[in-house]
XYZ file of C-alpha atoms in Angstrom:
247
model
C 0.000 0.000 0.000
C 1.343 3.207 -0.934
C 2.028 6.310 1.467
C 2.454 8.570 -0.648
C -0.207 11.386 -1.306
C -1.180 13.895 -3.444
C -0.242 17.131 -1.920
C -3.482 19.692 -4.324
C -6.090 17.065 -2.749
C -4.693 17.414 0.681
C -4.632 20.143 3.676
C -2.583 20.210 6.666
C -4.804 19.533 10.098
C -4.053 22.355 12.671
C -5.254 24.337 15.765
C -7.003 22.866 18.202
C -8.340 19.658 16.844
C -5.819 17.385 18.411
C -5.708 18.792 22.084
C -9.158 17.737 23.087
C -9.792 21.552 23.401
C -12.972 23.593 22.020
C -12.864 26.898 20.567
C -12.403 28.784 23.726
C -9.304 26.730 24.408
C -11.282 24.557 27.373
C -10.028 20.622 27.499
C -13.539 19.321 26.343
C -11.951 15.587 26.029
C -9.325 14.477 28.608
C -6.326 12.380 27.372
C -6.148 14.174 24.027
C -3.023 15.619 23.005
C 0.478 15.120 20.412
C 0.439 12.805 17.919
C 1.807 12.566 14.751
C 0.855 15.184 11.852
C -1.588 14.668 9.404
C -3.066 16.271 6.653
C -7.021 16.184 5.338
C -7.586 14.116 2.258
C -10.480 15.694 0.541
C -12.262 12.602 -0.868
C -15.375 13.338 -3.684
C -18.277 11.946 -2.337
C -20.860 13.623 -4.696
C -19.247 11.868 -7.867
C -20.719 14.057 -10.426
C -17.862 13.511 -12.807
C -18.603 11.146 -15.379
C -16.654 8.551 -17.915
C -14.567 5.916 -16.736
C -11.978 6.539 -13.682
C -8.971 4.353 -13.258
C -7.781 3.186 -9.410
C -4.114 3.665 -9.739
C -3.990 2.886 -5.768
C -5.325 2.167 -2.714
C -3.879 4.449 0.426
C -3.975 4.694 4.109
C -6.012 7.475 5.239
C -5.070 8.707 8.762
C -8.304 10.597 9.396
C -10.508 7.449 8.687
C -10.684 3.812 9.613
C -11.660 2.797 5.552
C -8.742 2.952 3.220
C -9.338 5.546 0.287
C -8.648 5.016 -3.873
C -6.372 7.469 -5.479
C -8.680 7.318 -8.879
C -6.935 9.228 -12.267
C -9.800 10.438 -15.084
C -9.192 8.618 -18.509
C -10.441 11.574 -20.472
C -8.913 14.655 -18.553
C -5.903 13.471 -16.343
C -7.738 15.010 -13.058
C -7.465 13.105 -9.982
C -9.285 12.368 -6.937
C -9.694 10.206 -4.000
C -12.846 8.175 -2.919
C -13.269 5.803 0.030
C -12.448 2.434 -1.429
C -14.640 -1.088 -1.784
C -13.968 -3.872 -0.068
C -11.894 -6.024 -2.771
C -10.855 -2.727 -5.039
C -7.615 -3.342 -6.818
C -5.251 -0.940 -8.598
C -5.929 -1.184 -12.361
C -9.588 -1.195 -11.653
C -11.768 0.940 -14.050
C -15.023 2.646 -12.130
C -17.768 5.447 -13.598
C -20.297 7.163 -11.880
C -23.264 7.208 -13.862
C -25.125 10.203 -11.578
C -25.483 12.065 -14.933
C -27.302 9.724 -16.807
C -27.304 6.413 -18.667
C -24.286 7.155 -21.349
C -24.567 7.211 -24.765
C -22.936 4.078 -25.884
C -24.213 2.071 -22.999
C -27.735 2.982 -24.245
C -26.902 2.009 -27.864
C -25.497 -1.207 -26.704
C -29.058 -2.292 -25.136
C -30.450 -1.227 -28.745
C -31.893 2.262 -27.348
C -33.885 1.515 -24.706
C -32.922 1.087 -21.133
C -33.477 -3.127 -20.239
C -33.304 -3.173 -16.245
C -31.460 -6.684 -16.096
C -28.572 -5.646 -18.780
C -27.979 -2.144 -17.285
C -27.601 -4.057 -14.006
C -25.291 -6.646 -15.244
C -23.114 -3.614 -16.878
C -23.467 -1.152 -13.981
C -23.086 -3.400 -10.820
C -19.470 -3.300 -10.213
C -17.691 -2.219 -6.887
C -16.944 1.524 -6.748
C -19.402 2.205 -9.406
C -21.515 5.142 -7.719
C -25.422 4.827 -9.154
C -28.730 6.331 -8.163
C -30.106 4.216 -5.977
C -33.265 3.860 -8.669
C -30.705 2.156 -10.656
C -29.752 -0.203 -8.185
C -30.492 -3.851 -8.037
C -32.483 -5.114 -5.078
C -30.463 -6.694 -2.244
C -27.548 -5.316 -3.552
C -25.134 -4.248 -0.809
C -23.719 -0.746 -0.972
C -22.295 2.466 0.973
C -24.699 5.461 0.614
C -23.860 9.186 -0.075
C -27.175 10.795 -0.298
C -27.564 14.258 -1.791
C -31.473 15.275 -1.370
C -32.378 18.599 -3.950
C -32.506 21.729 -2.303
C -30.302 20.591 0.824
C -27.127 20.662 2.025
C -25.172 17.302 0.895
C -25.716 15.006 3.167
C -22.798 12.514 3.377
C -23.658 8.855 5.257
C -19.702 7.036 3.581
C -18.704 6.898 6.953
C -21.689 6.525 8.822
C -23.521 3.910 6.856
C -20.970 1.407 5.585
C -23.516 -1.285 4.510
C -26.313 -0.914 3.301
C -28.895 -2.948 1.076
C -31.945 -1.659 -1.018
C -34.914 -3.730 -0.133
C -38.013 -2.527 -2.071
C -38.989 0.483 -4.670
C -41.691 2.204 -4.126
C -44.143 1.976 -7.448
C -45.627 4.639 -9.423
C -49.706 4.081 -7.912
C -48.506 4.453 -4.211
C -48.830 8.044 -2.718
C -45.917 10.087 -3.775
C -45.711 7.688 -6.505
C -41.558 5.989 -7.084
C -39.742 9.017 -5.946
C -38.443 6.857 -2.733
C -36.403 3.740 -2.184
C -36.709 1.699 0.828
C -32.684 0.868 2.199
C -31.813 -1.526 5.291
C -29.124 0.002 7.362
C -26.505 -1.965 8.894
C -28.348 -1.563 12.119
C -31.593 -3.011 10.559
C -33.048 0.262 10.751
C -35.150 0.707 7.253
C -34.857 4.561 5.726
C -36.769 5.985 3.018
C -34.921 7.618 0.862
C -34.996 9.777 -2.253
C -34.477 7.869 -5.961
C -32.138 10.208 -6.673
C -29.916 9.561 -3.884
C -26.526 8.040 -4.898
C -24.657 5.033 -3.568
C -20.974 3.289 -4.267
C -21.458 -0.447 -5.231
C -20.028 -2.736 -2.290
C -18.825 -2.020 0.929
C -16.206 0.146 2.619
C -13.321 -1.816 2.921
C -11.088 -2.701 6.197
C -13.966 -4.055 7.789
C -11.705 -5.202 10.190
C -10.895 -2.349 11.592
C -12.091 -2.284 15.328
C -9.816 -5.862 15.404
C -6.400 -4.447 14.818
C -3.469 -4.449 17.854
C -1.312 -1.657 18.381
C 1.276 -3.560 20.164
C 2.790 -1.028 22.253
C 1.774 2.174 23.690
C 3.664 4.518 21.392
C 1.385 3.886 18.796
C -1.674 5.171 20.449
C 0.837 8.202 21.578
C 0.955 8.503 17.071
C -2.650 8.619 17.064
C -3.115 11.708 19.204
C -4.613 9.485 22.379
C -1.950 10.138 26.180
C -2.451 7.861 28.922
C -5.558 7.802 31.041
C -4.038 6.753 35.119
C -7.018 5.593 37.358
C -7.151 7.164 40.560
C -6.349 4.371 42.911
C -3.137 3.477 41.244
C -2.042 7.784 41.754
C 0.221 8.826 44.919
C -1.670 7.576 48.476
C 0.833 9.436 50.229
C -0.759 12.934 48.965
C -4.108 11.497 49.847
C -3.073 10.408 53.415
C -1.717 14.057 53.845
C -5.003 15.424 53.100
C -7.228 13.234 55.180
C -4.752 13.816 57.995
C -5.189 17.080 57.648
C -8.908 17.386 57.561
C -8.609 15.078 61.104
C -6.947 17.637 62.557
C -8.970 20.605 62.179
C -11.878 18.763 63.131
């Protein structure tokens, strides 16, 4: 896996996010402090860009538990990260078809849009669909962006989910929602238009890893926390002692 980044898609992370303080300078979380530095990776989540989009890596992102996909644009050269599938490769080709069906893909199903071959040419890991266009039971991470709202991003927080059911055209508010399963089981309605990334985010495995010794959690910004019974008795003596004695 590569380290390397690319510094025009990346900001340095400074001031008081990694002392546990707020904006008044008050410790707000205790044992927060050091670390190693990072920088921001700005990852596209809205995916309006379309054509085809070639993984040229997979990185380590510090500020995230998924790994991200350094992803180059065939047509234009521009690059840009996105949180990486579970099973993504380098070499991989992906598209995000939020613009539309594209030209030659409609040609190929002889000008008309047939539901099972746009599936079988659309449902590929890291492809990034409506979810209208999605398959039922189809496992994805959602990235919702509702009209008229501020984008609502859910990469992070919803990891897994699975359309269930579309709702059809005679039902009130007729097929302008799609039914989704969360990974909690929780079932959200949720607008056609809304996008998704085929398959899941990968390093599932996160919450399993080791660190080994305590200087890594030192790198990760995170000081010791000392419970209070294992702190000086001598200093607590002193003060009892003294409290006896006035009394």
């Amino acid at each position: 896996m590569e380290r390397e980044t690319i510094s025009p898609l990346t900001f340095a992370k400074k001031g008081h996010g990694k002392g546990g303080r707020n904006n008044s300078g008050r410790v707000t979380i205790r044992h927060r402090g050091g670390g190693h530095k990072r920088r921001i990776r700005t990852v596209d989540f809205l995916r309006m860009v379309p054509g085809p989009h070639t993984v040229e890596r997979i990185e380590h992102d510090p500020g995230r538990s998924a790994h991200i996909a350094l992803l180059n644009e065939e047509a234009t050269g521009r690059k840009s990260y996105i949180v990486a599938a579970e099973g993504m490769r380098a070499g991989d080709v992906v598209q995000s078809y939020r613009a539309g069906i594209p030209k030659d893909l409609l040609d190929s199903m002889g000008g008309f849009v047939d539901p099972g071959v746009l599936a079988a040419k659309t449902a590929w890991r890291g492809n990034c669909l409506p979810l209208h266009m999605i398959l039922l039971g189809l496992s994805s991470t959602t990235s919702v962006l509702q009209e008229g709202r501020v984008p609502f991003s859910a990469e992070v927080l919803v990891p897994h989910a699975v359309v269930i059911s579309k709702d059809d055209e005679g039902t009130k508010g007729g097929n302008k929602y799609v039914n989704v399963r969360l990974q909690s089981g929780e079932i959200r309605k949720v607008s056609r238009d809304a996008c998704a990334t085929i398959g899941i985010a990968s390093n599932p495995n996160y919450q399993h890893r080791q660190l080994g010794k305590a200087g890594r959690k030192r790198w990760l910004n995170i000081r010791p926390t000392v419970r209070g019974l294992a702190m000086n008795a001598g200093k607590n003596f002193l003060c009892e002692l003294s409290v006896q004695t006035k009394n």
